[in-house]
Short mmCIF file of C-alpha atoms and ligand atoms in Angstrom, two decimals:
data_model
loop_
_atom_site.label_atom_id
_atom_site.label_comp_id
_atom_site.label_asym_id
_atom_site.label_seq_id
_atom_site.Cartn_x
_atom_site.Cartn_y
_atom_site.Cartn_z
CA MET A 3 -26.33 12.05 5.77
CA ASN A 4 -28.77 10.47 2.99
CA VAL A 5 -26.65 9.82 0.05
CA LEU A 6 -26.96 8.21 -3.52
CA LEU A 7 -24.13 6.06 -5.12
CA ILE A 8 -24.22 6.35 -8.87
CA GLY A 9 -22.77 3.85 -10.53
CA SER A 10 -22.51 -0.37 -10.34
CA GLY A 11 -18.15 -1.47 -11.45
CA GLY A 12 -15.88 -2.87 -8.87
CA ARG A 13 -14.63 0.90 -7.92
CA GLU A 14 -18.36 1.53 -6.92
CA HIS A 15 -19.05 -1.68 -4.81
CA ALA A 16 -15.70 -0.53 -2.72
CA LEU A 17 -17.08 3.35 -2.78
CA ALA A 18 -20.35 1.81 -0.94
CA TRP A 19 -18.42 -0.31 1.45
CA LYS A 20 -16.31 2.23 2.58
CA ILE A 21 -18.84 4.95 2.67
CA SER A 22 -21.27 2.39 4.57
CA ARG A 23 -18.64 2.16 7.19
CA SER A 24 -18.85 6.42 7.86
CA PRO A 25 -21.08 7.44 11.07
CA LEU A 26 -22.58 9.69 8.95
CA LEU A 27 -24.37 7.84 7.01
CA LYS A 28 -28.19 7.44 7.01
CA ASN A 29 -29.85 6.06 4.45
CA PHE A 30 -27.94 5.13 1.17
CA TYR A 31 -29.08 4.37 -2.46
CA ALA A 32 -27.45 3.38 -5.26
CA ILE A 33 -28.21 4.00 -9.15
CA PRO A 34 -28.11 1.29 -10.92
CA GLY A 35 -25.99 -0.56 -7.65
CA SER A 36 -25.04 -4.14 -7.97
CA SER A 37 -25.47 -7.15 -6.54
CA GLY A 38 -22.38 -6.38 -4.34
CA ILE A 39 -23.33 -2.83 -3.63
CA SER A 40 -26.92 -4.11 -2.62
CA ASP A 41 -25.43 -5.25 0.57
CA PHE A 42 -24.87 -1.94 1.65
CA ALA A 43 -27.30 0.21 -0.12
CA GLN A 44 -30.84 0.24 -1.27
CA CYS A 45 -30.60 0.03 -5.70
CA VAL A 46 -32.72 1.49 -7.79
CA GLU A 47 -32.28 -0.26 -11.16
CA ASN A 48 -34.77 1.10 -12.84
CA ILE A 49 -33.31 4.62 -13.71
CA SER A 50 -30.48 4.68 -16.26
CA VAL A 51 -27.54 6.67 -14.96
CA ASP A 52 -27.65 8.46 -18.49
CA ASP A 53 -31.24 10.06 -17.25
CA ASN A 54 -29.67 13.13 -15.45
CA ALA A 55 -33.44 14.58 -14.98
CA ALA A 56 -34.62 10.98 -13.12
CA ILE A 57 -31.43 11.02 -10.90
CA VAL A 58 -32.53 14.86 -9.85
CA ASN A 59 -35.73 13.71 -9.39
CA PHE A 60 -34.99 10.73 -7.38
CA ALA A 61 -32.38 12.77 -5.41
CA LYS A 62 -35.10 15.14 -4.42
CA SER A 63 -37.94 12.79 -3.20
CA ASN A 64 -35.35 10.96 -0.99
CA ALA A 65 -34.28 13.76 0.29
CA ILE A 66 -30.32 13.22 -0.61
CA ASP A 67 -27.76 15.33 1.20
CA LEU A 68 -24.73 14.07 -1.46
CA VAL A 69 -24.92 12.31 -4.40
CA VAL A 70 -21.60 10.59 -5.04
CA VAL A 71 -20.92 9.79 -8.74
CA GLY A 72 -18.72 7.13 -9.64
CA PRO A 73 -18.44 6.84 -13.15
CA GLU A 74 -16.99 9.60 -16.26
CA ALA A 75 -19.98 8.81 -18.12
CA PRO A 76 -22.28 10.89 -15.99
CA LEU A 77 -19.69 13.52 -14.86
CA VAL A 78 -19.06 14.25 -19.07
CA ASN A 79 -22.79 14.24 -19.26
CA GLY A 80 -23.38 16.66 -17.02
CA LEU A 81 -24.83 15.45 -13.96
CA VAL A 82 -23.61 17.38 -11.43
CA ASP A 83 -24.35 20.53 -12.90
CA GLU A 84 -27.55 19.73 -13.24
CA LEU A 85 -27.69 18.23 -9.83
CA SER A 86 -26.51 21.49 -8.64
CA THR A 87 -29.00 24.00 -10.38
CA ALA A 88 -31.53 21.92 -8.31
CA GLY A 89 -29.74 22.36 -5.03
CA ILE A 90 -28.38 19.03 -4.83
CA LYS A 91 -24.34 18.22 -3.73
CA ALA A 92 -22.65 16.07 -5.47
CA PHE A 93 -18.87 14.45 -5.06
CA GLY A 94 -17.62 14.48 -8.71
CA CYS A 95 -16.84 17.49 -10.83
CA ASN A 96 -19.20 19.18 -13.16
CA LYS A 97 -19.23 19.12 -17.33
CA ALA A 98 -16.73 21.90 -17.54
CA ALA A 99 -14.07 19.89 -15.64
CA ALA A 100 -14.65 16.30 -16.72
CA GLN A 101 -13.37 17.25 -20.18
CA ILE A 102 -10.37 16.46 -18.68
CA GLU A 103 -10.96 12.63 -18.67
CA GLY A 104 -13.36 13.59 -21.78
CA SER A 105 -10.96 15.18 -23.82
CA LYS A 106 -7.75 14.03 -24.88
CA ILE A 107 -7.33 17.03 -26.25
CA PHE A 108 -8.27 19.43 -23.94
CA ALA A 109 -5.95 17.72 -21.07
CA LYS A 110 -2.64 17.87 -23.39
CA ARG A 111 -3.84 21.42 -24.17
CA LEU A 112 -4.08 22.31 -20.87
CA MET A 113 -1.06 20.42 -19.67
CA LYS A 114 0.92 22.22 -22.34
CA LYS A 115 -0.14 25.87 -21.75
CA TYR A 116 0.22 25.53 -18.17
CA ASN A 117 3.62 23.89 -18.40
CA ILE A 118 2.70 20.35 -16.42
CA PRO A 119 5.02 17.63 -17.54
CA THR A 120 3.62 15.04 -19.88
CA ALA A 121 4.50 13.47 -23.14
CA GLU A 122 4.93 15.72 -26.66
CA PHE A 123 1.71 15.32 -28.74
CA GLU A 124 0.08 16.13 -32.05
CA VAL A 125 -3.71 16.64 -32.49
CA PHE A 126 -4.72 15.32 -36.26
CA ASP A 127 -8.32 15.53 -37.65
CA ASN A 128 -6.81 13.14 -41.03
CA VAL A 129 -5.30 10.01 -41.47
CA ASP A 130 -2.79 11.57 -43.95
CA ASP A 131 -1.60 14.15 -42.08
CA ALA A 132 -1.23 11.60 -38.73
CA LYS A 133 0.69 9.03 -40.91
CA LYS A 134 2.94 11.82 -42.20
CA TYR A 135 3.96 12.78 -38.76
CA ILE A 136 4.23 9.14 -37.27
CA ARG A 137 6.93 8.33 -40.36
CA GLU A 138 8.96 11.17 -39.24
CA LYS A 139 8.94 10.55 -35.32
CA ASN A 140 9.38 6.84 -36.40
CA ALA A 141 8.10 4.17 -33.83
CA PRO A 142 7.47 3.40 -30.46
CA ILE A 143 4.94 6.21 -30.78
CA VAL A 144 1.28 6.09 -28.98
CA ILE A 145 -1.83 6.95 -30.78
CA LYS A 146 -4.94 7.82 -28.91
CA ALA A 147 -8.46 8.72 -30.14
CA ASP A 148 -9.91 11.90 -28.55
CA GLY A 149 -13.01 11.11 -26.39
CA LEU A 150 -13.94 8.13 -24.04
CA ALA A 151 -13.36 4.73 -25.50
CA ALA A 152 -13.66 2.91 -21.98
CA GLY A 153 -10.06 2.94 -21.49
CA LYS A 154 -9.32 1.11 -24.47
CA GLY A 155 -8.88 3.69 -27.17
CA VAL A 156 -5.06 3.68 -27.20
CA ILE A 157 -2.50 2.07 -29.07
CA VAL A 158 0.86 1.77 -28.01
CA ALA A 159 2.80 0.99 -31.03
CA GLN A 160 6.20 -0.54 -30.82
CA THR A 161 6.79 -0.56 -34.89
CA LEU A 162 6.13 1.58 -37.59
CA GLU A 163 3.56 -0.71 -39.29
CA GLU A 164 1.86 -1.07 -35.32
CA ALA A 165 1.38 2.95 -35.52
CA LEU A 166 0.17 3.82 -39.43
CA ASN A 167 -2.38 0.29 -38.97
CA ALA A 168 -3.43 2.21 -35.21
CA VAL A 169 -4.20 5.19 -37.08
CA ASP A 170 -7.11 3.73 -39.34
CA GLU A 171 -8.23 1.26 -36.38
CA MET A 172 -9.18 4.50 -34.51
CA LYS A 173 -12.23 4.44 -36.51
CA ASN A 174 -13.66 1.64 -35.03
CA PHE A 175 -14.02 3.81 -31.69
CA GLY A 176 -16.86 6.26 -33.50
CA ALA A 177 -17.32 9.71 -32.25
CA ALA A 178 -14.69 9.35 -29.76
CA GLY A 179 -11.60 8.37 -32.80
CA SER A 180 -12.52 11.00 -35.32
CA LYS A 181 -9.57 13.50 -33.95
CA ILE A 182 -6.67 11.52 -33.34
CA VAL A 183 -3.64 12.33 -30.81
CA VAL A 184 -0.32 10.89 -31.64
CA GLU A 185 2.23 11.00 -28.62
CA GLU A 186 5.60 10.62 -27.69
CA PHE A 187 6.38 7.24 -26.12
CA MET A 188 7.46 7.41 -22.47
CA ASP A 189 9.54 4.68 -21.30
CA GLY A 190 9.02 4.17 -17.66
CA GLU A 191 7.37 3.00 -14.81
CA GLU A 192 3.20 3.96 -14.21
CA ALA A 193 1.61 4.90 -10.85
CA SER A 194 -1.74 5.97 -10.36
CA VAL A 195 -2.44 8.66 -7.54
CA LEU A 196 -5.84 9.94 -7.22
CA SER A 197 -6.64 12.88 -5.27
CA LEU A 198 -9.42 14.81 -3.22
CA THR A 199 -9.74 18.22 -3.96
CA ASP A 200 -12.40 21.22 -3.09
CA GLY A 201 -11.46 23.43 -5.99
CA LYS A 202 -8.71 24.97 -3.64
CA LYS A 203 -6.91 22.33 -1.93
CA ILE A 204 -6.27 18.80 -3.27
CA ILE A 205 -4.59 15.99 -1.18
CA PRO A 206 -3.66 13.27 -2.65
CA LEU A 207 -3.94 9.41 -1.55
CA VAL A 208 -1.81 6.92 -0.90
CA ALA A 209 -0.19 5.70 -4.79
CA ALA A 210 -1.34 2.76 -6.57
CA GLN A 211 -0.23 0.81 -9.90
CA ASP A 212 -2.37 -0.39 -12.17
CA HIS A 213 -1.80 -3.76 -14.60
CA LYS A 214 -3.79 -2.55 -17.49
CA ARG A 215 -2.64 -5.69 -20.11
CA VAL A 216 -4.66 -8.62 -20.26
CA ASN A 217 -1.89 -10.99 -19.48
CA ASP A 218 1.03 -11.48 -17.34
CA GLY A 219 4.13 -9.59 -18.18
CA ASP A 220 2.11 -6.84 -19.23
CA GLN A 221 1.54 -8.58 -22.49
CA GLY A 222 -1.95 -8.68 -24.49
CA LEU A 223 -4.45 -6.04 -25.37
CA ASN A 224 -5.15 -3.20 -22.76
CA THR A 225 -8.14 -3.51 -20.73
CA GLY A 226 -9.89 -1.64 -18.14
CA GLY A 227 -7.27 -3.09 -15.36
CA MET A 228 -6.60 -6.69 -14.38
CA GLY A 229 -5.38 -5.58 -10.79
CA ALA A 230 -3.65 -2.97 -8.22
CA TYR A 231 -1.80 -2.54 -5.08
CA ALA A 232 -0.73 0.05 -3.19
CA PRO A 233 1.12 1.73 -2.11
CA ALA A 234 3.16 1.61 -4.60
CA PRO A 235 7.16 2.09 -3.57
CA ILE A 236 7.92 3.90 -6.76
CA VAL A 237 6.04 6.81 -5.73
CA ASP A 238 8.59 7.50 -2.74
CA GLU A 239 8.21 10.97 -0.92
CA LYS A 240 10.52 12.59 -3.43
CA ILE A 241 8.42 11.80 -6.34
CA SER A 242 4.98 12.00 -4.14
CA LYS A 243 6.31 15.78 -3.42
CA LEU A 244 6.95 16.71 -7.51
CA VAL A 245 3.46 14.51 -7.97
CA GLU A 246 1.70 17.34 -5.92
CA ASP A 247 4.09 20.64 -6.82
CA THR A 248 4.31 19.96 -10.81
CA ILE A 249 1.21 18.28 -11.39
CA LEU A 250 -2.20 18.13 -8.80
CA LYS A 251 -1.64 21.59 -7.55
CA PRO A 252 -0.53 22.96 -10.95
CA THR A 253 -3.72 21.56 -12.67
CA ILE A 254 -6.13 22.83 -10.09
CA ALA A 255 -4.55 25.91 -10.62
CA SER A 256 -4.78 25.89 -14.53
CA LEU A 257 -8.17 24.64 -14.60
CA LYS A 258 -9.05 27.76 -12.18
CA ALA A 259 -7.54 30.13 -14.65
CA GLU A 260 -9.36 28.89 -17.54
CA GLY A 261 -12.58 29.53 -15.15
CA ILE A 262 -13.41 25.59 -14.33
CA THR A 263 -13.68 24.72 -10.66
CA TYR A 264 -12.85 21.16 -10.06
CA ARG A 265 -14.27 19.21 -7.49
CA GLY A 266 -13.90 15.92 -6.89
CA CYS A 267 -11.53 13.21 -7.14
CA LEU A 268 -8.89 13.98 -9.76
CA TYR A 269 -6.70 10.66 -11.15
CA ALA A 270 -3.13 11.29 -12.22
CA GLY A 271 -2.00 8.62 -14.65
CA LEU A 272 1.63 8.74 -14.44
CA MET A 273 4.80 7.38 -16.26
CA ILE A 274 8.02 7.74 -13.99
CA VAL A 275 10.46 8.53 -16.12
CA ASP A 276 13.87 8.79 -14.68
CA GLY A 277 12.94 9.85 -11.50
CA VAL A 278 10.56 12.26 -13.09
CA PRO A 279 6.58 12.07 -13.00
CA LYS A 280 4.82 12.48 -16.06
CA VAL A 281 1.29 12.97 -16.97
CA VAL A 282 0.04 10.07 -19.46
CA GLU A 283 -3.59 10.84 -18.71
CA PHE A 284 -6.15 12.27 -16.06
CA ASN A 285 -9.27 10.91 -15.33
CA ALA A 286 -12.23 12.95 -13.88
CA ARG A 287 -13.13 9.86 -10.71
CA PHE A 288 -11.67 6.95 -9.14
CA GLY A 289 -9.46 4.41 -10.67
CA ASP A 290 -10.82 0.97 -10.98
CA PRO A 291 -9.50 -1.14 -9.49
CA GLU A 292 -6.81 1.11 -7.97
CA THR A 293 -10.06 2.00 -5.65
CA GLN A 294 -10.24 -1.33 -4.01
CA VAL A 295 -6.29 -1.03 -3.05
CA VAL A 296 -6.77 2.51 -1.38
CA LEU A 297 -9.75 2.72 0.48
CA PRO A 298 -8.99 -0.36 2.26
CA LEU A 299 -6.01 1.33 3.52
CA LEU A 300 -7.67 5.08 4.25
CA GLU A 301 -8.59 5.34 7.79
CA ASP A 302 -10.37 8.63 7.61
CA ASP A 303 -13.99 8.89 6.89
CA LEU A 304 -14.13 9.04 3.41
CA LEU A 305 -18.02 10.15 3.39
CA LYS A 306 -17.16 13.14 5.38
CA LEU A 307 -14.33 13.80 3.12
CA MET A 308 -16.31 13.87 0.11
CA ASP A 309 -18.83 15.90 1.72
CA GLU A 310 -16.32 18.56 2.54
CA CYS A 311 -14.71 18.34 -0.94
CA ALA A 312 -18.55 18.82 -2.34
CA THR A 313 -19.01 21.81 -0.40
CA GLY A 314 -16.21 23.52 -1.51
CA ASN A 315 -14.65 23.16 1.78
CA LEU A 316 -12.14 20.23 3.07
CA THR A 317 -10.46 20.87 5.91
CA THR A 318 -8.37 17.82 6.04
CA ASP A 319 -4.67 18.45 5.09
CA LYS A 320 -3.45 15.30 6.29
CA LEU A 321 -4.96 11.99 5.48
CA SER A 322 -3.90 8.88 7.52
CA TRP A 323 -2.99 5.66 6.51
CA LEU A 324 -2.76 1.75 7.78
CA ASN A 325 0.57 1.13 7.73
CA GLN A 326 -0.66 -1.88 5.55
CA SER A 327 -0.53 -3.11 1.74
CA ALA A 328 -3.07 -4.11 -0.66
CA VAL A 329 -3.38 -6.16 -3.35
CA CYS A 330 -6.47 -6.49 -5.77
CA VAL A 331 -6.85 -9.01 -8.14
CA ILE A 332 -9.13 -8.73 -11.13
CA MET A 333 -11.02 -12.07 -12.04
CA ALA A 334 -11.88 -11.40 -15.55
CA SER A 335 -14.13 -13.27 -18.31
CA GLY A 336 -11.99 -16.23 -20.53
CA GLY A 337 -12.14 -13.64 -23.76
CA TYR A 338 -12.05 -10.38 -22.16
CA PRO A 339 -11.33 -7.25 -22.99
CA LYS A 340 -12.94 -9.10 -26.43
CA SER A 341 -15.77 -10.89 -26.60
CA TYR A 342 -16.57 -13.22 -23.58
CA LYS A 343 -19.26 -15.44 -22.42
CA LYS A 344 -21.99 -14.47 -19.40
CA ASN A 345 -24.38 -15.90 -16.93
CA LEU A 346 -22.03 -18.32 -15.71
CA PRO A 347 -22.02 -19.14 -12.52
CA ILE A 348 -19.74 -18.02 -9.49
CA ASP A 349 -18.77 -20.32 -6.67
CA GLY A 350 -16.75 -19.58 -3.32
CA ILE A 351 -17.37 -15.84 -2.70
CA GLY A 352 -18.29 -16.88 0.86
CA LYS A 353 -15.17 -18.92 1.37
CA ALA A 354 -12.85 -16.08 0.09
CA LYS A 355 -14.44 -13.31 2.67
CA SER A 356 -14.14 -16.07 5.29
CA LEU A 357 -10.30 -15.98 4.60
CA GLY A 358 -10.32 -12.00 4.77
CA ALA A 359 -10.92 -11.10 1.33
CA LEU A 360 -13.06 -8.05 0.46
CA VAL A 361 -15.03 -9.51 -2.36
CA PHE A 362 -15.85 -6.23 -5.00
CA HIS A 363 -18.52 -6.85 -7.89
CA ALA A 364 -17.86 -5.86 -10.90
CA GLY A 365 -19.93 -7.77 -13.08
CA THR A 366 -22.16 -10.11 -11.91
CA LYS A 367 -26.01 -10.01 -10.94
CA ILE A 368 -28.39 -12.87 -9.58
CA SER A 369 -29.93 -15.12 -11.92
CA ASP A 370 -32.61 -17.50 -10.42
CA GLY A 371 -31.42 -17.14 -7.68
CA GLU A 372 -27.67 -17.49 -8.45
CA LEU A 373 -24.91 -15.22 -8.72
CA VAL A 374 -23.55 -15.29 -11.94
CA THR A 375 -21.22 -13.43 -14.20
CA ASN A 376 -22.14 -10.52 -16.53
CA GLY A 377 -19.39 -8.47 -17.55
CA GLY A 378 -15.57 -8.58 -18.53
CA ARG A 379 -14.04 -8.13 -15.30
CA VAL A 380 -16.44 -9.69 -13.19
CA LEU A 381 -14.75 -9.63 -9.56
CA GLY A 382 -12.30 -7.80 -7.68
CA VAL A 383 -10.49 -9.82 -4.86
CA THR A 384 -8.87 -7.43 -2.28
CA MET A 385 -6.37 -8.45 0.61
CA THR A 386 -4.39 -6.17 2.79
CA ALA A 387 -1.74 -7.01 4.95
CA PRO A 388 1.53 -5.74 6.82
CA THR A 389 3.38 -6.59 4.13
CA LEU A 390 2.84 -6.78 -0.14
CA ARG A 391 4.22 -10.19 -0.15
CA GLU A 392 2.04 -11.42 2.46
CA ALA A 393 -1.02 -9.51 1.16
CA VAL A 394 -0.15 -11.12 -2.54
CA ASP A 395 0.01 -14.63 -1.10
CA LYS A 396 -3.11 -13.72 0.82
CA VAL A 397 -5.11 -12.48 -2.11
CA TYR A 398 -3.90 -15.73 -4.54
CA ARG A 399 -4.98 -17.88 -2.02
CA CYS A 400 -8.97 -15.99 -2.13
CA VAL A 401 -8.72 -15.96 -5.64
CA GLU A 402 -8.49 -19.89 -5.45
CA VAL A 403 -11.11 -20.80 -4.31
CA ILE A 404 -13.52 -18.88 -5.92
CA ASN A 405 -14.41 -20.18 -9.65
CA PHE A 406 -16.58 -20.09 -12.80
CA ASP A 407 -15.93 -21.64 -15.96
CA ASN A 408 -13.15 -20.01 -17.96
CA VAL A 409 -11.76 -17.54 -15.41
CA HIS A 410 -9.04 -15.73 -16.19
CA TYR A 411 -6.49 -13.53 -13.80
CA ARG A 412 -3.03 -12.44 -14.03
CA ARG A 413 -0.77 -14.53 -11.91
CA ASP A 414 1.66 -11.72 -11.58
CA ILE A 415 0.04 -8.45 -9.72
CA ALA A 416 2.17 -6.86 -7.73
CA ALA A 417 5.43 -8.73 -8.97
CA ARG A 418 7.54 -5.91 -10.18
CA ALA A 419 7.27 -4.17 -6.32
CA LEU A 420 8.01 -7.57 -5.03
CA LYS A 421 11.65 -7.88 -6.75
P1 AMP B 1 -4.32 6.02 -21.16
O1 AMP B 1 -5.53 5.91 -21.65
O2 AMP B 1 -3.89 7.56 -22.19
O3 AMP B 1 -4.21 6.26 -19.94
O4 AMP B 1 -3.44 4.76 -22.28
C1 AMP B 1 -4.04 3.66 -22.19
C2 AMP B 1 -2.28 3.01 -21.24
O5 AMP B 1 -1.29 3.11 -22.68
C3 AMP B 1 -1.56 3.95 -20.16
O6 AMP B 1 -1.88 3.24 -19.11
C4 AMP B 1 -0.13 3.45 -20.71
O7 AMP B 1 0.23 2.24 -20.17
C5 AMP B 1 -0.12 3.35 -22.29
N1 AMP B 1 0.31 4.85 -22.67
C6 AMP B 1 -0.69 5.79 -22.43
N2 AMP B 1 -0.10 6.92 -23.47
C7 AMP B 1 1.58 6.81 -23.29
C8 AMP B 1 2.82 7.17 -23.44
N3 AMP B 1 2.71 8.61 -23.85
N4 AMP B 1 3.94 6.16 -23.79
C9 AMP B 1 4.03 5.41 -23.14
N5 AMP B 1 2.70 4.52 -22.62
C10 AMP B 1 1.91 5.45 -22.62
N1 LIG B 2 -7.60 1.51 -13.68
C1 LIG B 2 -7.83 2.74 -15.16
C2 LIG B 2 -8.91 3.64 -14.88
O1 LIG B 2 -9.95 3.46 -13.61
O2 LIG B 2 -8.62 4.33 -15.64
#
């Protein structure tokens, strides 16, 4: 198969790594790709991921059999719909389905209508009403911008004052903040369950846990994700079954009832509250950095699975997993998720790889022949090992041999699961 991957982040690097291991793969391209993805695919940097027409043309001219869409923006932007009109198969959901991530209000209303467990909520389009409601409910309480805000449009307010300020801050998220969701605070432990669906059947991948806050001990601002591990022991057999029966299957069915066929990856961000999984959010794509720990454990051919999802004919019922644990530590630019420096030389990746790490590039580029930092999240370093303890010890040994100025990473990835 000729495959075109859309995206450039750590998640897409992990997807490229896994796809490249498929015996079905013939030619492999990426738009725009990255200095990491270029190990596996020919990167086409002069086409933008927002340019649906150019992507369709590229796919046609290069006899692409399957387009794999990594990030949410092209999904929300209808790329898969345009590819489909042109007769090109894609792994990723259509524009209508992508609302499940693109609009928190769409997702919350869907869950409410079809009794899918989630936090209670109200939607506001004006600041005064939102504040009045917040005063009635009191803190802790959660304030969210409606649209895509790169994972940063959510404020979990511990005090009433913080909550009221959060409503004012929503203006900073531009269009994404013009409608506000105010939500009940769920007290529990988070987990991410990514799943593959052909629109009828839905198969969960092994559960992962992300670390969204920038600092150790879950302190500081929310980020895109500072590290992850899998499998997440919090999602035991009983909870897995509840996730499938009360969340994943009903979500695909309820979308269907609304006239929407969802194909691709459905990511359920969960809060496990007293043994009951509830939805924090849905994403219409693989998680980042969850993908960097889930795919290294998957034994099946991902390309075959994706192709079957895209065709609407997923033949597999159960996936095979390595009996191991995986841990990914994100190495970020100091300052992230606020402002940070770029173009800082990165050393030691070769050494880390020789120690057995998978090093996924999230924000790097080649400048004058040298690998330099080019984003907030720079690298994701993943290790797999027979136990989580070993995976954690090994991953930090690898992280320590990689260096760039002002590097920041959390030292407590997976610590909770080790307790
Ligand atoms: P979201 O973008 O909706 O996933 O929210 C980002 C993060 O905010 C989540 O990963 C949670 O840590 C936290 N969060 C969001 N909604 C809630 C909630 N209702 N209760 C508690 N924490 C939440
Ligand atoms: N790891 C969080 C996300 O992918 O949205």
